[in-house]
PDB file of C-alpha atoms in Angstrom:
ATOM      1  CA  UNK A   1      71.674 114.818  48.122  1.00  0.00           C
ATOM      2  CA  UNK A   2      70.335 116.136  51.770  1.00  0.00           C
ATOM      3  CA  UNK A   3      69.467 113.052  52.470  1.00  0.00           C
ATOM      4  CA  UNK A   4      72.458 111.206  51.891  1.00  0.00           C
ATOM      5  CA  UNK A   5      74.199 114.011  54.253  1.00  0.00           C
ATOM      6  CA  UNK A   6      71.400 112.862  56.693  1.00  0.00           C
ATOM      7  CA  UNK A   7      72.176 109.429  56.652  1.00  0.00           C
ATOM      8  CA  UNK A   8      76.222 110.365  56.597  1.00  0.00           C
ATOM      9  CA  UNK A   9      75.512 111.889  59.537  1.00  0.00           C
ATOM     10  CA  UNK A  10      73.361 109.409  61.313  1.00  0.00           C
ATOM     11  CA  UNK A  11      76.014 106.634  60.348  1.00  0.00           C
ATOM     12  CA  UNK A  12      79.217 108.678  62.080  1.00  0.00           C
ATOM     13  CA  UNK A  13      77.469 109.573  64.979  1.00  0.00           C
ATOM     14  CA  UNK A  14      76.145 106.277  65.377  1.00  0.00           C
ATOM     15  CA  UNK A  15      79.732 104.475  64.622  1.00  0.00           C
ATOM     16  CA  UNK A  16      80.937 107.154  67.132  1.00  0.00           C
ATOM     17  CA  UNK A  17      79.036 106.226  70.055  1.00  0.00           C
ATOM     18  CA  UNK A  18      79.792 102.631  69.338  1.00  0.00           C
ATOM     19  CA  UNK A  19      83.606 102.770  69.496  1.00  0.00           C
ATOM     20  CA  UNK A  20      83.248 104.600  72.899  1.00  0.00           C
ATOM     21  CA  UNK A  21      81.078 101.775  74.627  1.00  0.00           C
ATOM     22  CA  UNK A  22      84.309  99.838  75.643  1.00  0.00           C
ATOM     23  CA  UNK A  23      87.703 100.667  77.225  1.00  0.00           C
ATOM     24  CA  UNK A  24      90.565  99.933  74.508  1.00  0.00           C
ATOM     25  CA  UNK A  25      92.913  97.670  76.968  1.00  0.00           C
ATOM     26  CA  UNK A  26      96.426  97.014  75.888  1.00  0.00           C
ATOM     27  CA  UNK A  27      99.168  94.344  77.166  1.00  0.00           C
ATOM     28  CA  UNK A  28     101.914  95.430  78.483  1.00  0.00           C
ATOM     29  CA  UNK A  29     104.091  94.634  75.648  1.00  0.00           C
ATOM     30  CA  UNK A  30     101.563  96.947  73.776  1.00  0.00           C
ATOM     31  CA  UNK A  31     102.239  99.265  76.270  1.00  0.00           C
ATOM     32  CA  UNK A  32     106.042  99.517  75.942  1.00  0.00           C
ATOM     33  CA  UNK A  33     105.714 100.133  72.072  1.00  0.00           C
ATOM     34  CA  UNK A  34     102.747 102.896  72.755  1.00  0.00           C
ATOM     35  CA  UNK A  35     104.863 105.043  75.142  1.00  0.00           C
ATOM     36  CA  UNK A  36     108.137 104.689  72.974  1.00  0.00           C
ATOM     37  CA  UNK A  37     105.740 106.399  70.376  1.00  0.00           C
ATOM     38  CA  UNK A  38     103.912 108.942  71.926  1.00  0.00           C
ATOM     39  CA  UNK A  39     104.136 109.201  76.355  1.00  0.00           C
ATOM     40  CA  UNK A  40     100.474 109.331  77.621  1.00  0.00           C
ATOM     41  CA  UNK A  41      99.539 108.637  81.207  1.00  0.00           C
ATOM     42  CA  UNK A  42      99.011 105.162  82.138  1.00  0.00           C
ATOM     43  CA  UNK A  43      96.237 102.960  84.189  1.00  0.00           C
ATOM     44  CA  UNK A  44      96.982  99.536  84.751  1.00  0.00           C
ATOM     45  CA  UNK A  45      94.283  97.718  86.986  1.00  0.00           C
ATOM     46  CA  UNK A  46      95.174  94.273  88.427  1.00  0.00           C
ATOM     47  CA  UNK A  47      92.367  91.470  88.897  1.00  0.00           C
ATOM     48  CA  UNK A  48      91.629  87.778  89.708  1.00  0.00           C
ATOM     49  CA  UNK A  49      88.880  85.897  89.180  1.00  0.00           C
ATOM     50  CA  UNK A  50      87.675  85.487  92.012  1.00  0.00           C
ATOM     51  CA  UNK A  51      87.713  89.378  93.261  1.00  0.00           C
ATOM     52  CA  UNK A  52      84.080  90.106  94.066  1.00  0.00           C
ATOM     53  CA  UNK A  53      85.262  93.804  93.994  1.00  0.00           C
ATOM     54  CA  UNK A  54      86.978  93.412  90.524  1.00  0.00           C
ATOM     55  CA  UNK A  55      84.301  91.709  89.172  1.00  0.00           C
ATOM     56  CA  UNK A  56      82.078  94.643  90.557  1.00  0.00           C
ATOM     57  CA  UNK A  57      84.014  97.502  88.806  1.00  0.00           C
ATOM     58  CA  UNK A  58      84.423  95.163  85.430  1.00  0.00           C
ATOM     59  CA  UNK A  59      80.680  95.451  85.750  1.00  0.00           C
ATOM     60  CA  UNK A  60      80.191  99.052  87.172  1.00  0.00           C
ATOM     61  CA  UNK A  61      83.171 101.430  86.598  1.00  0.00           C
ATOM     62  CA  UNK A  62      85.065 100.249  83.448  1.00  0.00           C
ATOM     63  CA  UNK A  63      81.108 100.298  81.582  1.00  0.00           C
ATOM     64  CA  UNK A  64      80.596 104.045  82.749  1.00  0.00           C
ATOM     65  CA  UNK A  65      80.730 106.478  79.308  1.00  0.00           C
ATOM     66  CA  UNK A  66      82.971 108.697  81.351  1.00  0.00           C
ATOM     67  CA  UNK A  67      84.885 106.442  82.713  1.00  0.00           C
ATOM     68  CA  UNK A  68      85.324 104.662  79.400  1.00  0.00           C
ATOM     69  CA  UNK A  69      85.665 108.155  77.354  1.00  0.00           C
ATOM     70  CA  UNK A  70      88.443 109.420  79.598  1.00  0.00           C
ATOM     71  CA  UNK A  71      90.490 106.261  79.494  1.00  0.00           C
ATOM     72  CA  UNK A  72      90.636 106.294  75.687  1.00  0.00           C
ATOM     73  CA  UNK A  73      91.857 109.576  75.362  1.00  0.00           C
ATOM     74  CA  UNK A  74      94.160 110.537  78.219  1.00  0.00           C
ATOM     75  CA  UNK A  75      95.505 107.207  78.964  1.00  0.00           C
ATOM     76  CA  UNK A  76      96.784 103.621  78.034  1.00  0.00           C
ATOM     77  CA  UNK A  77      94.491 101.019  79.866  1.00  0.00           C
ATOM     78  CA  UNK A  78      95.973  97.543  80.791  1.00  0.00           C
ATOM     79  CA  UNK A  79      94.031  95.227  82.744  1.00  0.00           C
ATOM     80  CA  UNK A  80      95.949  92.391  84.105  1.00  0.00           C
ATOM     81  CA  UNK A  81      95.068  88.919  86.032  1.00  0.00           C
ATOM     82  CA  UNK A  82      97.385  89.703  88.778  1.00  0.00           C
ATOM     83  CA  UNK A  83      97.695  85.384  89.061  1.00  0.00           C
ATOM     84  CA  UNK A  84      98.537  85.574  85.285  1.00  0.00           C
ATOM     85  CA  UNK A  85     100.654  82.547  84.674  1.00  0.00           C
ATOM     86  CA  UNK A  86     102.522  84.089  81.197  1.00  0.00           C
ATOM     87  CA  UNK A  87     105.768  85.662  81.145  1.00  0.00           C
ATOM     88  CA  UNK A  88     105.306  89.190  80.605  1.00  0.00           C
ATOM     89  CA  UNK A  89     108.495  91.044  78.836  1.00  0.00           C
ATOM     90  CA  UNK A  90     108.421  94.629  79.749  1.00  0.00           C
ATOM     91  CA  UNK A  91     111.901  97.151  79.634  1.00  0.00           C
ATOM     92  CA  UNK A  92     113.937  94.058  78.594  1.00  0.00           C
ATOM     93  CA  UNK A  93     113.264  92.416  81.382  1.00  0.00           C
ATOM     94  CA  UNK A  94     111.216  89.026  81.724  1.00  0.00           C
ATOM     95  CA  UNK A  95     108.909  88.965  84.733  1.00  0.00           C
ATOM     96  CA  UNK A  96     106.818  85.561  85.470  1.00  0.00           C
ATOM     97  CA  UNK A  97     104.894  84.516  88.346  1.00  0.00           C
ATOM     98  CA  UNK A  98     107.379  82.918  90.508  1.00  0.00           C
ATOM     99  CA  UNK A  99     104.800  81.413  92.779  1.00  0.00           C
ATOM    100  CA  UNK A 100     103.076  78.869  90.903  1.00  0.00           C
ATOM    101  CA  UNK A 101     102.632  75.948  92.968  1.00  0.00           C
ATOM    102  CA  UNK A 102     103.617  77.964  95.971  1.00  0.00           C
ATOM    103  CA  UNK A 103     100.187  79.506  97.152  1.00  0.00           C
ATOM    104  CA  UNK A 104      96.495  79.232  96.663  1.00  0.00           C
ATOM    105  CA  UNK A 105      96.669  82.621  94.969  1.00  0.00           C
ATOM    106  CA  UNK A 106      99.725  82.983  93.378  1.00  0.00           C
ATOM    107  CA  UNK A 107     100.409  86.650  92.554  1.00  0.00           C
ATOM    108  CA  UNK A 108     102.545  87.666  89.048  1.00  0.00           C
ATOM    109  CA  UNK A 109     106.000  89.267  89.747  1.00  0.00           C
ATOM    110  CA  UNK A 110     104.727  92.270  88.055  1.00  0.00           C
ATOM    111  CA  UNK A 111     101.640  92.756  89.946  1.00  0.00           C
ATOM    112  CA  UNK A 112     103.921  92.238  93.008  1.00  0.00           C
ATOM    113  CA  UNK A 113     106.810  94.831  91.728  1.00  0.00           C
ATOM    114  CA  UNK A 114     103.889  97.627  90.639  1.00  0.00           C
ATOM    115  CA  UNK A 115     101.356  96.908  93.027  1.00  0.00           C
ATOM    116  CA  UNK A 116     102.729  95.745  96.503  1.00  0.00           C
ATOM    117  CA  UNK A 117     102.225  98.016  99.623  1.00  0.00           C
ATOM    118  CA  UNK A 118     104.832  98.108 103.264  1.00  0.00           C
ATOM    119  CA  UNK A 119     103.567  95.543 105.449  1.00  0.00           C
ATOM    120  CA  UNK A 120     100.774  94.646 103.998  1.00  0.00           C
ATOM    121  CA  UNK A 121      99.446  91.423 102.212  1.00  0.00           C
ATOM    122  CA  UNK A 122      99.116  91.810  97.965  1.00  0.00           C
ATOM    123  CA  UNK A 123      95.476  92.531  97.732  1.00  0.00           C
ATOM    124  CA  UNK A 124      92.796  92.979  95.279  1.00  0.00           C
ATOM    125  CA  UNK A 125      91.725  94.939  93.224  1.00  0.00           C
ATOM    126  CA  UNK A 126      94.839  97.331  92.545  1.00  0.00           C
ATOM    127  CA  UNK A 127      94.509 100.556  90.178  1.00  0.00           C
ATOM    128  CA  UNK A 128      97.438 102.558  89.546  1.00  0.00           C
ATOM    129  CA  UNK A 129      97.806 105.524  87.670  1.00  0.00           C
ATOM    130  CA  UNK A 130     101.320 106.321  86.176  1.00  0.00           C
ATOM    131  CA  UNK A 131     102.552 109.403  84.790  1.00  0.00           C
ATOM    132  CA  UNK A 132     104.525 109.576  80.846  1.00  0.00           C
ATOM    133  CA  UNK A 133     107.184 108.554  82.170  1.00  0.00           C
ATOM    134  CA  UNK A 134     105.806 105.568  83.794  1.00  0.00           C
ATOM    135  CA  UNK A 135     106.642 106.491  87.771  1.00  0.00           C
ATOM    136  CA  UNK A 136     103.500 105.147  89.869  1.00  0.00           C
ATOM    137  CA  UNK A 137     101.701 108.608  91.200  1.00  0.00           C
ATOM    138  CA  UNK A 138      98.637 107.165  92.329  1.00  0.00           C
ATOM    139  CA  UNK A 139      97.551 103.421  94.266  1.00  0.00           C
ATOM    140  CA  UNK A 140      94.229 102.299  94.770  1.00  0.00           C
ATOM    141  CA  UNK A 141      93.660  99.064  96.707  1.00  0.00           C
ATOM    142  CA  UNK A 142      89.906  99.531  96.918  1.00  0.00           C
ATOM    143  CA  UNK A 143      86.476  99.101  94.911  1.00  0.00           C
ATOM    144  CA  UNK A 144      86.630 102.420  92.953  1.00  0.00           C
ATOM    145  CA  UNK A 145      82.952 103.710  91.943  1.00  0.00           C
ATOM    146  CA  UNK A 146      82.201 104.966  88.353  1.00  0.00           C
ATOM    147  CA  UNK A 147      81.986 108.612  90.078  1.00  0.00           C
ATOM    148  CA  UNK A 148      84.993 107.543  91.964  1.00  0.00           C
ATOM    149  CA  UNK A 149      87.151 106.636  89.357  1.00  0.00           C
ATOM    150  CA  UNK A 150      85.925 109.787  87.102  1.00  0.00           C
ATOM    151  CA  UNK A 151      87.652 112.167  90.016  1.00  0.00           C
ATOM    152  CA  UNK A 152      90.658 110.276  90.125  1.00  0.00           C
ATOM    153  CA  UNK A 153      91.216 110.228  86.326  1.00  0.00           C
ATOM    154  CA  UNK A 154      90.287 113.699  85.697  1.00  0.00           C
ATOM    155  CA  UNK A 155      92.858 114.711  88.332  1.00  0.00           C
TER     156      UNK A 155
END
């Protein structure tokens, strides 16, 4: 009997630190059904392929325990290839990237609608942080370290 309790234990704790290894992304179609349910704080980061700086924090930031720990439990994670050629339906509204064909890099209407900054090129990598009601409090157009990114989620 106290050994099966043993290995019960063993087995949760184990299955425990497993689940928390990797950040739970969502879509944002996922999203919109998530926050109709229960509002939570929201962090959407925007890639491409060929950001050296995304593919640095993919590496780095979104593999840190705290990182990954806080993410799951205060927020809804969506990553998103900001040159994402799908058609994204998010409010009721349809948003596609318009600019297929018309750029080396083009840049999702919804990556250009959340992420865009006055006078200034789109640029990568992009990390917002949105409240429960999904207002933008928080831009970060920048490599964000693990310890970095701990300090601005734990805000």
């Amino acid at each position: 009997m106290v050994l099966f309790f043993w290995i019960s234990l063993f087995l949760s704790n184990y299955l425990s630190a497993q689940q928390v290894k990797s950040i739970k992304w969502i879509t944002f179609e996922q999203l919109e059904d998530s926050l109709k349910v229960t509002p939570k704080k929201v962090f959407i980061s925007f890639y491409a392929d060929w950001c050296v700086y995304c593919e640095k924090m993919k590496k780095t930031a979104f593999k840190d325990k705290a990182v990954v720990s806080i993410l799951n439990q205060k927020y809804y994670a969506v990553k998103m290839n900001a040159e994402s050629k799908d058609s994204i339906i998010f409010g009721g509204v349809t948003y596609t990237n318009q600019n297929i064909g018309k750029s080396r890099r083009p840049t999702h209407q919804i990556s250009l609608l959340l992420a865009s900054r006055k006078n200034k090129p789109f640029s990568l990598p992009v990390n917002l942080i949105l409240d429960k009601t999904f207002k933008v409090t928080h831009r970060y157009f920048n490599y964000l370290s693990p310890k970095k990114l701990v300090a601005v989620l734990d805000y």
